[in-house]
CSV table of C-alpha atoms and ligand atoms in Angstrom, one decimal:
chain,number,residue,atom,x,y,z
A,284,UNK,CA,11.6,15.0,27.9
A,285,UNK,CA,8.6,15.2,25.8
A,286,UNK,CA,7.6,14.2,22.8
A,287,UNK,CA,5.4,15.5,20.2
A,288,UNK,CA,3.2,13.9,17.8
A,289,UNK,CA,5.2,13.3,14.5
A,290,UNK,CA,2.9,13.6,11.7
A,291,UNK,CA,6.0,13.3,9.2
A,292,UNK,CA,5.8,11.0,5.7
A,293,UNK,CA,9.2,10.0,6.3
A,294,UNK,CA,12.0,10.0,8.0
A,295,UNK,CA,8.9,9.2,10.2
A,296,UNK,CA,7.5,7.9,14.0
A,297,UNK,CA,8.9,4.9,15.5
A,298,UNK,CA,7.5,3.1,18.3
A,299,UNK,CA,8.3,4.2,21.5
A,300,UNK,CA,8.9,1.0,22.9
A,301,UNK,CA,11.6,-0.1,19.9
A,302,UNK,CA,13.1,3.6,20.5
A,303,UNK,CA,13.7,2.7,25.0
A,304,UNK,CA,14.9,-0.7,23.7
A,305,UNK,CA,17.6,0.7,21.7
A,306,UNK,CA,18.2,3.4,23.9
A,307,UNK,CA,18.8,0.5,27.2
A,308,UNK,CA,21.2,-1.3,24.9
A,309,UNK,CA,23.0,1.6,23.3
A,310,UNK,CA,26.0,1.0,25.6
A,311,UNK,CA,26.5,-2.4,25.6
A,312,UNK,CA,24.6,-4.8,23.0
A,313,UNK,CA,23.7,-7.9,25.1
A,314,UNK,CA,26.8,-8.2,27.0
A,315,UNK,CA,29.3,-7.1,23.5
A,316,UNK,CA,30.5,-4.4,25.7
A,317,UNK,CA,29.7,-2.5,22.5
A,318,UNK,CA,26.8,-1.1,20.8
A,319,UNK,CA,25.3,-2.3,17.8
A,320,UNK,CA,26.8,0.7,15.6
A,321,UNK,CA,30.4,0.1,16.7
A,322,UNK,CA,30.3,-4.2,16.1
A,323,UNK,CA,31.9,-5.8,12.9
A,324,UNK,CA,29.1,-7.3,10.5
A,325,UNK,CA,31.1,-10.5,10.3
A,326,UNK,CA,30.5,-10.8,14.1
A,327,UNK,CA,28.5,-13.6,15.7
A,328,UNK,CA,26.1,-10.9,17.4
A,329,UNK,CA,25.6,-8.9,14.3
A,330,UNK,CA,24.6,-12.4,12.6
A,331,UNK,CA,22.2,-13.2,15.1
A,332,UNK,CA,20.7,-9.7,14.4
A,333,UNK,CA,20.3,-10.2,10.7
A,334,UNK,CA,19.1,-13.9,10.5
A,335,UNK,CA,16.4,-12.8,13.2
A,336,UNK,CA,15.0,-10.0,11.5
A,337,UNK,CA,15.0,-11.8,8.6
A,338,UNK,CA,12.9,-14.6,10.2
A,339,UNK,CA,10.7,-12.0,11.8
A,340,UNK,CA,10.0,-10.7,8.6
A,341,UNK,CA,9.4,-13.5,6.7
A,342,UNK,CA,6.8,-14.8,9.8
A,343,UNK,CA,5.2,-11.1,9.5
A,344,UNK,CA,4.6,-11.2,5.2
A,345,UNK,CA,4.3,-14.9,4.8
A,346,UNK,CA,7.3,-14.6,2.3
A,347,UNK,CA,7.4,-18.2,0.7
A,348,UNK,CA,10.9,-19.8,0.5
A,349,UNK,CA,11.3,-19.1,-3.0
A,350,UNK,CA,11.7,-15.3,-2.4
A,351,UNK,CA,14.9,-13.7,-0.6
A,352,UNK,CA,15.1,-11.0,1.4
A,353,UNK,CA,17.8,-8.4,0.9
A,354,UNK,CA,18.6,-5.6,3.6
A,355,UNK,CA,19.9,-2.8,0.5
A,356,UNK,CA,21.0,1.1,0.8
A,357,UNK,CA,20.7,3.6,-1.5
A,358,UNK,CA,16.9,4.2,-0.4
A,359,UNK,CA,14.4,3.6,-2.9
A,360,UNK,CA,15.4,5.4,-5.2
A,361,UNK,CA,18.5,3.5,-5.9
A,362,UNK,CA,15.6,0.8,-6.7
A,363,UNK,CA,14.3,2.6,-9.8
A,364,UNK,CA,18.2,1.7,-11.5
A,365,UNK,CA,18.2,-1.6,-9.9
A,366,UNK,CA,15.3,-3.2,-11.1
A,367,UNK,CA,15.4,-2.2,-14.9
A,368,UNK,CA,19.2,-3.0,-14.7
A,369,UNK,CA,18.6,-6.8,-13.2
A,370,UNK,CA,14.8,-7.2,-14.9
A,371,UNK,CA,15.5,-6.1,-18.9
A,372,UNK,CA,15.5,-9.5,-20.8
A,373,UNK,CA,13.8,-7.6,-23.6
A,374,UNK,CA,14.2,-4.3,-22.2
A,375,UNK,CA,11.0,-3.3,-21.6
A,376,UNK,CA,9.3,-2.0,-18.6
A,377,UNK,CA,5.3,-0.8,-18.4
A,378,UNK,CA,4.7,1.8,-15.7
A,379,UNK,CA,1.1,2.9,-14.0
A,380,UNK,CA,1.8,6.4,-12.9
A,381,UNK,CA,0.1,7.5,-10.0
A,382,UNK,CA,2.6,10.1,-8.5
A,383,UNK,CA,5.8,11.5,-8.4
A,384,UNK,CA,7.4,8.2,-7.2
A,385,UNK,CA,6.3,6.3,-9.8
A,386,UNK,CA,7.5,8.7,-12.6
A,387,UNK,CA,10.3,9.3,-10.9
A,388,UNK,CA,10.6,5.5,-11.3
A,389,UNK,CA,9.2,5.5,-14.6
A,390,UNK,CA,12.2,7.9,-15.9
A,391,UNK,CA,15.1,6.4,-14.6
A,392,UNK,CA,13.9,3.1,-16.8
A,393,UNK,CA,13.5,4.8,-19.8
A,394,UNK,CA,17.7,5.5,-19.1
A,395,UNK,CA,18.5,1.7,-19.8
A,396,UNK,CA,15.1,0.7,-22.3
A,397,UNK,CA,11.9,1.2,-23.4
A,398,UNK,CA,9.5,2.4,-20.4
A,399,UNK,CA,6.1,2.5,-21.8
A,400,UNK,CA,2.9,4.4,-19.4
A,401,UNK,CA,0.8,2.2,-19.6
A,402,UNK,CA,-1.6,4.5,-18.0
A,403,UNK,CA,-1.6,7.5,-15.8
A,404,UNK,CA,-3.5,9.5,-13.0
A,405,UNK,CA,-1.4,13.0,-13.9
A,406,UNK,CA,-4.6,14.7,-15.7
A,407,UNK,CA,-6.3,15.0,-12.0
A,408,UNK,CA,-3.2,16.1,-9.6
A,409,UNK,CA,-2.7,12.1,-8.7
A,410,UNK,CA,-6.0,12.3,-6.9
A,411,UNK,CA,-6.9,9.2,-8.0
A,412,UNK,CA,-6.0,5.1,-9.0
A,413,UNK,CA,-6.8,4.4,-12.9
A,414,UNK,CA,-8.7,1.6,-13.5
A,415,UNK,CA,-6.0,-0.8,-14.2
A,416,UNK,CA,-8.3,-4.1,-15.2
A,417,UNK,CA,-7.5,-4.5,-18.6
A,418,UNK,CA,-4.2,-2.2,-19.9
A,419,UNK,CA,-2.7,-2.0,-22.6
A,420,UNK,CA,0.1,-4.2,-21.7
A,421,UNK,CA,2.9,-5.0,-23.7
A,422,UNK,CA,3.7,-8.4,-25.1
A,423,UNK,CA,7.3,-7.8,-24.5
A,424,UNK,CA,7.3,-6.3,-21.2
A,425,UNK,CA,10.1,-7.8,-18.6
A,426,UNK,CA,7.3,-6.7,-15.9
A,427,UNK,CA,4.8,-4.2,-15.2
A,428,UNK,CA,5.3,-1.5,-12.5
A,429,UNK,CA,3.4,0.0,-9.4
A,430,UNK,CA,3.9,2.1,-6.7
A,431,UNK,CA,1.6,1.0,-4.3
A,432,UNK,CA,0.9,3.3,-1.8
A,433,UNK,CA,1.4,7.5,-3.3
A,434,UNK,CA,3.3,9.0,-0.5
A,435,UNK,CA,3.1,12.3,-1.7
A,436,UNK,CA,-1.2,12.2,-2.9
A,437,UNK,CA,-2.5,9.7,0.0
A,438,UNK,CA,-3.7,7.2,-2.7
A,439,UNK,CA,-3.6,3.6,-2.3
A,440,UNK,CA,-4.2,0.5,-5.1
A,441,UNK,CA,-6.8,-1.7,-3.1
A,442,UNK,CA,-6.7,-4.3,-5.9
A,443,UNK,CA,-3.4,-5.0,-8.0
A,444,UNK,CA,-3.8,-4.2,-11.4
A,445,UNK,CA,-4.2,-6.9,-14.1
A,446,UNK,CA,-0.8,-7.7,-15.1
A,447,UNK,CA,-2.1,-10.3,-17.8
A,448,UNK,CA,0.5,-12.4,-16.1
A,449,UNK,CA,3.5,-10.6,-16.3
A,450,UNK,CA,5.5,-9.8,-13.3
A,451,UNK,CA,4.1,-7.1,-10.7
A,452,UNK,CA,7.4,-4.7,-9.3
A,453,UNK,CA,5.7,-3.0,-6.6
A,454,UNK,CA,7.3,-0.1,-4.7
A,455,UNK,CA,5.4,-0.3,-1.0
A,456,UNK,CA,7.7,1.7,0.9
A,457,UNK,CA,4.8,4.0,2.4
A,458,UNK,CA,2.9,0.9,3.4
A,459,UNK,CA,5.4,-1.3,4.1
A,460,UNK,CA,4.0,-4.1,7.2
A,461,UNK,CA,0.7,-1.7,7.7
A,462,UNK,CA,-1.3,-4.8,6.5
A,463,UNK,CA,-0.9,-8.2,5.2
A,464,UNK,CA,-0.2,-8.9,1.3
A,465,UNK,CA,0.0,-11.6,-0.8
A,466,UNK,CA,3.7,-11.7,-1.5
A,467,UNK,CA,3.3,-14.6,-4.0
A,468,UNK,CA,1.6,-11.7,-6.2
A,469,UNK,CA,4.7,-9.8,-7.0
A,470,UNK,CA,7.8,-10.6,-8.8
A,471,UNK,CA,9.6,-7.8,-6.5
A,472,UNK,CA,8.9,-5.8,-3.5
A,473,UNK,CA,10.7,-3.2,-2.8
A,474,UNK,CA,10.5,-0.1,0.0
A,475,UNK,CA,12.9,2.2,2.0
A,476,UNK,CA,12.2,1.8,5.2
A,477,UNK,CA,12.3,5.3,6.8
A,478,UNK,CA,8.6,5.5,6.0
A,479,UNK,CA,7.0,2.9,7.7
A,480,UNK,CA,9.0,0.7,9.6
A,481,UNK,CA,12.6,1.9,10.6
A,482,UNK,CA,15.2,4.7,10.3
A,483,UNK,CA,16.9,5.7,7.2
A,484,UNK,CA,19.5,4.0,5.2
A,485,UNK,CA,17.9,0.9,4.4
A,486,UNK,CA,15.8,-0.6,2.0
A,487,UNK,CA,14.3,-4.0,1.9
A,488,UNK,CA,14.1,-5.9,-1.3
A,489,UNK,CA,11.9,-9.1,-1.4
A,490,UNK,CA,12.3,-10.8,-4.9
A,491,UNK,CA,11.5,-14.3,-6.5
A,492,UNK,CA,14.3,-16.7,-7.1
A,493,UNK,CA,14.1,-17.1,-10.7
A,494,UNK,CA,14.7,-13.1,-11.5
A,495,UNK,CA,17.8,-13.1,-9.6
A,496,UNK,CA,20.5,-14.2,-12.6
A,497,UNK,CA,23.5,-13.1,-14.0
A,498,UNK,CA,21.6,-12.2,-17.3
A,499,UNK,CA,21.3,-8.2,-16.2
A,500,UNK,CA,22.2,-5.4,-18.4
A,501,UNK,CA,25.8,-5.0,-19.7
A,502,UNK,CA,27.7,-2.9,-17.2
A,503,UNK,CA,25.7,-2.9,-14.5
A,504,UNK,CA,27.9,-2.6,-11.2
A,505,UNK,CA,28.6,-5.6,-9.0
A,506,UNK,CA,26.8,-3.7,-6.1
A,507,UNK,CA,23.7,-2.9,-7.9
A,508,UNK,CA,23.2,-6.6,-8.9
A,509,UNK,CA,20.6,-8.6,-7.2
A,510,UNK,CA,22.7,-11.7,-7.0
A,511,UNK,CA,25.5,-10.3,-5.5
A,512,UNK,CA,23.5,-9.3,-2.2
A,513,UNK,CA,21.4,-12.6,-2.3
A,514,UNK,CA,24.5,-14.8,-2.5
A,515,UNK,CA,26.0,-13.4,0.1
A,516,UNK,CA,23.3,-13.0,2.6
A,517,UNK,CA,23.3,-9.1,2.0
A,518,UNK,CA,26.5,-8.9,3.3
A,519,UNK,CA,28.5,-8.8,0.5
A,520,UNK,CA,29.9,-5.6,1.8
A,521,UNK,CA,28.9,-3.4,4.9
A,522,UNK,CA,24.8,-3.5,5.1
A,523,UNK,CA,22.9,-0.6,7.0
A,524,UNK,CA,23.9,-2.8,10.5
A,525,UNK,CA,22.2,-0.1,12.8
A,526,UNK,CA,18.9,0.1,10.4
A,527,UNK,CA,18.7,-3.5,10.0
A,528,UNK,CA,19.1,-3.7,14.1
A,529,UNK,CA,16.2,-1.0,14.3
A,530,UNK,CA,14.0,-2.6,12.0
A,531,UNK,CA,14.4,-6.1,13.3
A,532,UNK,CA,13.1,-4.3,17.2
A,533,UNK,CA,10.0,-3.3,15.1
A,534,UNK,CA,9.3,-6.3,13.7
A,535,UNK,CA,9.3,-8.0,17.2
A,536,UNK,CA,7.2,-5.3,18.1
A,537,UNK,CA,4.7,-5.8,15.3
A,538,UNK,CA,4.4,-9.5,16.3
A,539,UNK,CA,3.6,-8.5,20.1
A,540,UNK,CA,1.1,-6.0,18.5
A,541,UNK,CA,-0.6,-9.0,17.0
A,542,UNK,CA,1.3,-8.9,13.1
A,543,UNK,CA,-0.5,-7.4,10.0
A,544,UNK,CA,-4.0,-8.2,10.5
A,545,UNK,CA,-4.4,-6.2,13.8
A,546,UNK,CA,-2.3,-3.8,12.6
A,547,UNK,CA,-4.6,-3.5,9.3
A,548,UNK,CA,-7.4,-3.4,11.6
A,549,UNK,CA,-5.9,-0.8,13.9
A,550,UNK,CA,-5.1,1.7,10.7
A,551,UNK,CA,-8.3,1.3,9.4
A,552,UNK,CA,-9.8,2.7,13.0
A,553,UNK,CA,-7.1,5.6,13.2
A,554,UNK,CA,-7.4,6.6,9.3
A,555,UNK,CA,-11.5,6.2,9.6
A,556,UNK,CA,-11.3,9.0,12.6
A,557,UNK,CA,-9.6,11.3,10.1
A,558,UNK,CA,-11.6,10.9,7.3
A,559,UNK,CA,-14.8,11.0,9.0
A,560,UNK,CA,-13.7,14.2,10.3
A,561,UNK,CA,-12.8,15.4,6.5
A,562,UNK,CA,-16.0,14.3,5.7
A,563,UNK,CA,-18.0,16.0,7.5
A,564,UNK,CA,-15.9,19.2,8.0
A,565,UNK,CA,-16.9,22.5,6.6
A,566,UNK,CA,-13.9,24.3,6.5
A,567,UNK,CA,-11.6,21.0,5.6
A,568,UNK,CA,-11.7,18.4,2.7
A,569,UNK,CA,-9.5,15.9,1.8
A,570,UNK,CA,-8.1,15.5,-1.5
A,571,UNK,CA,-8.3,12.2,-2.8
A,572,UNK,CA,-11.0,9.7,-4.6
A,573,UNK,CA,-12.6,7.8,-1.5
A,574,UNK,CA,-12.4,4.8,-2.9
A,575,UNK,CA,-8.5,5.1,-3.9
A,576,UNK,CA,-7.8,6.7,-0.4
A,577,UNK,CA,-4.6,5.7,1.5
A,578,UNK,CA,-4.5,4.2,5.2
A,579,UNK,CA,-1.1,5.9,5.9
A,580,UNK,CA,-1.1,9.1,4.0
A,581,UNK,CA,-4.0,11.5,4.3
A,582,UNK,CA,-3.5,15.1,2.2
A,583,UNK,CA,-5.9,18.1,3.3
A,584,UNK,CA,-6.9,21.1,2.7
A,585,UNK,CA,-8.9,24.1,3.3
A,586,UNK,CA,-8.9,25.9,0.0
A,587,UNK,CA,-7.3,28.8,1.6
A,588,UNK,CA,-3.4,29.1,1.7
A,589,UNK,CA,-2.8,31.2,4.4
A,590,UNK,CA,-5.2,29.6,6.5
A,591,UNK,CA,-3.4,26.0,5.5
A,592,UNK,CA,-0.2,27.9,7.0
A,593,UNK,CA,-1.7,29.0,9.9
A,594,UNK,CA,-3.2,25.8,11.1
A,595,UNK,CA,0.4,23.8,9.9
A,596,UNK,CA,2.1,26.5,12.2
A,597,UNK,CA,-0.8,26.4,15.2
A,598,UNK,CA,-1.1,22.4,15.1
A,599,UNK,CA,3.0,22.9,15.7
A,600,UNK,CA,2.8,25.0,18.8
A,601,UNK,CA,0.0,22.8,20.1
A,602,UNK,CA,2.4,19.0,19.7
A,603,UNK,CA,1.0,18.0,16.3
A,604,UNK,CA,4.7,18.4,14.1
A,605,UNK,CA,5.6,18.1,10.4
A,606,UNK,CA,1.5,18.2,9.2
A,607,UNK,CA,3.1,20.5,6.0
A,608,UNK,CA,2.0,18.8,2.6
A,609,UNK,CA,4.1,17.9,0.4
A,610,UNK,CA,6.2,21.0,-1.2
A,611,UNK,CA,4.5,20.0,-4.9
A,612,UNK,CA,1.1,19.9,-3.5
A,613,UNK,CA,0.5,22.3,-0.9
A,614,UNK,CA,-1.9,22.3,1.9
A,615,UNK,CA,-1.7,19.6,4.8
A,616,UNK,CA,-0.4,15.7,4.9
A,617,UNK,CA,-1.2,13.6,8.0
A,618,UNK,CA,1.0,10.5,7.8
A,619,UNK,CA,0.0,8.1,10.4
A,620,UNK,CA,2.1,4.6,9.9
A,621,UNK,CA,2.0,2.2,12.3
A,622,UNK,CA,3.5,3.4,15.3
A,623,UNK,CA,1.5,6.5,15.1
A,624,UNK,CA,-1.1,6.2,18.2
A,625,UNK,CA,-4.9,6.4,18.1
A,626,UNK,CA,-4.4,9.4,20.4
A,627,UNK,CA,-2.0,11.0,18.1
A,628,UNK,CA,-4.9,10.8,15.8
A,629,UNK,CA,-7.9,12.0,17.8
A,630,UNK,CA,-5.7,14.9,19.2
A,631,UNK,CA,-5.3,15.9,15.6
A,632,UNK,CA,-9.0,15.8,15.0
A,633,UNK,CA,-9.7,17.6,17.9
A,634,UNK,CA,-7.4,20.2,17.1
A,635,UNK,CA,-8.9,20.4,13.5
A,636,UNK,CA,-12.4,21.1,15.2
A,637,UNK,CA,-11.0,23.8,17.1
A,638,UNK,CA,-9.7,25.4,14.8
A,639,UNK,CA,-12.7,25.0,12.2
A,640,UNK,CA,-14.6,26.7,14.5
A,641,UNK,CA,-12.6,29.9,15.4
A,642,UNK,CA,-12.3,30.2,11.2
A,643,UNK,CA,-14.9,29.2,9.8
B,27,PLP,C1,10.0,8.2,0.1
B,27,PLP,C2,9.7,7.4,-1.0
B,27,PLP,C3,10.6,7.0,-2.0
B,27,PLP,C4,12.0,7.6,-2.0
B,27,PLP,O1,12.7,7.0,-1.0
B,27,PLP,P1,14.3,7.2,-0.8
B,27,PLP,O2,14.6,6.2,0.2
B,27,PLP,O3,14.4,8.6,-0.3
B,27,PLP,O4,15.0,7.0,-2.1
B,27,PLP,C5,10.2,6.2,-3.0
B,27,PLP,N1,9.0,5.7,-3.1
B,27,PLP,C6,8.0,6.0,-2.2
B,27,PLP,C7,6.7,5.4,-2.3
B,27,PLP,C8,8.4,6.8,-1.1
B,27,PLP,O5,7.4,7.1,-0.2
């Protein structure tokens, strides 16, 4: 067996450690004589499951008790419906956009209300965070919208924007647990989790109490309303069992790793190798504002688009997989979450400097 370095934005790495773990109990969850996948959700070990990773999670963020935490599906995509559909009191939304998530969010409100951009990085290829300290918020706005970390450009927010107090929707599911946040900031949190913290199929919902109600738009399906899944624990029907099982291993592991603070400190070090590299490369340069630049997504290029496909093709062949940038953006995309190692990231950067050097 060997394993390669997994460079992908998502589906993306896992920990090794959480991937053995759930390997060793693939057979026979803790004495079941079943594996997670095959147990009924109503079952006293698939309980246990939930109500720990729940705990785990709420130890990692420092969620306060009036927030739940819902284990969804339907990615997070299904999230750009969902929160218009429960949030619309006056049926308005204000979106920043800064990338294709975000608009992507951005249209699916306008389906069910007035979305207003409120401001927009689209004029310079998403290269870049606006200044969001004093928008042109609307007076009527149900909540303003972000999404945190741009998958897709490799920018980051590193302050919230100025939401002259109305509720912040944030969509963090690049940077989801790669450092500690102030949950009491938000209104909702959303992410899928296949970026940063588990596999596919779930998505992770942390909301405040007092915007879970009944009040949500006319016709909205029992399924895509918040209260149904926070009455009933999220299991009103079937949850993602398997990705809730996987993501629960990796919050254990994040706590053994030290939680968010070492792990902020441990992404800074790995993203600082990479960027340092950019910045001083001649025949490489990344593509974002340095001050808006992301700790989990990092776009390059070289200017020149065979020479993008060569090194995407020769970085394959030597272990480094999936460095391909996005398909609307070209050139390369290093995405190195949190179970991506610091040697992962210095063979990368040693590979780069090979390669400058035969081409440049
Ligand atoms: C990947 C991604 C999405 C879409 O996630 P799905 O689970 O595929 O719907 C939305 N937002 C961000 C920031 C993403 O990175």
């Amino acid at each position: 067996m060997s394993r390669v370095y997994n460079f992908s934005a998502g589906p993306a790495v896992l920990p090794e450690e959480v991937l053995k773990e759930a390997a060793a109990e693939m057979m026979d969850y803790q004495g079941t004589g079943m594996s997670v996948m095959e147990m009924s959700h109503r079952s006293k070990a698939f309980q246990g499951i939930i109500d720990e990773a729940e705990k785990d999670l709420r130890e990692l963020m420092n969620i306060p008790d009036n927030y739940k935490v819902l284990f969804l599906q339907g990615g997070a995509s299904q999230q750009f419906a969902m929160i218009p559909m429960n949030l619309f009191k006056n049926k308005v939304g204000d979106y920043i956009i800064t990338g294709q998530w975000a608009k992507k969010a951005w249209q699916e409100a306008k389906l069910y209300g007035t979305a207003n951009a409120i401001a927009s990085s689209a004029d310079k290829t998403f290269s870049y965070i606006p200044d969001c300290s004093d928008l042109p918020i609307d007076d009527n706005a149900d909540y303003v919208y972000i999404c945190q970390n741009n998958t897709i450009y490799g920018t980051v927010y590193h302050e919230l924007p100025n939401t002259k107090g109305k509720t912040l929707v944030a969509d963090i599911s690049s940077c989801f647990l790669s450092e500690p946040i102030d949950v009491t900031k938000y209104g909702v949190i959303y992410g899928g989790v296949q970026k940063n913290v588990g596999p596919a199929g779930t998505v992770i919902v942390i909301i405040r109490e007092d915007l879970i109600t009944e009040d949500v738009l006319p016709g909205t399906p029992t399924m895509l309303k918040y209260k149904t899944h926070a009455d009933a624990g999220s299991l009103y029907n079937t949850p993602p069992c398997y990705g809730i099982y996987m993501c629960g291993k990796v919050f254990k592991w994040l706590k053994a790793k030290g939680g968010l603070a070492a792990m902020k400190e441990l992404n800074e070090k790995k993203a600082k190798i990479l960027y340092d590299f950019l910045d001083s490369s001649k025949l490489f340069k990344g593509t974002v504002e340095k001050k808006d630049r992301s700790l989990m997504n990092v776009p390059f290029v070289t200017g020149n688009e065979e020479l993008d496909a060569l090194f995407v093709k020769e970085a394959k062949a030597a272990g480094l997989e999936n460095l391909k940038g996005h398909r609307t953006v070209g050139g390369m995309r290093a995405s190195i979450y949190n179970a991506m190692p610091i040697e992962g990231v210095e063979k990368l950067v040693a590979f780069m400097k090979d390669f400058e050097e035969k081409h440049s």
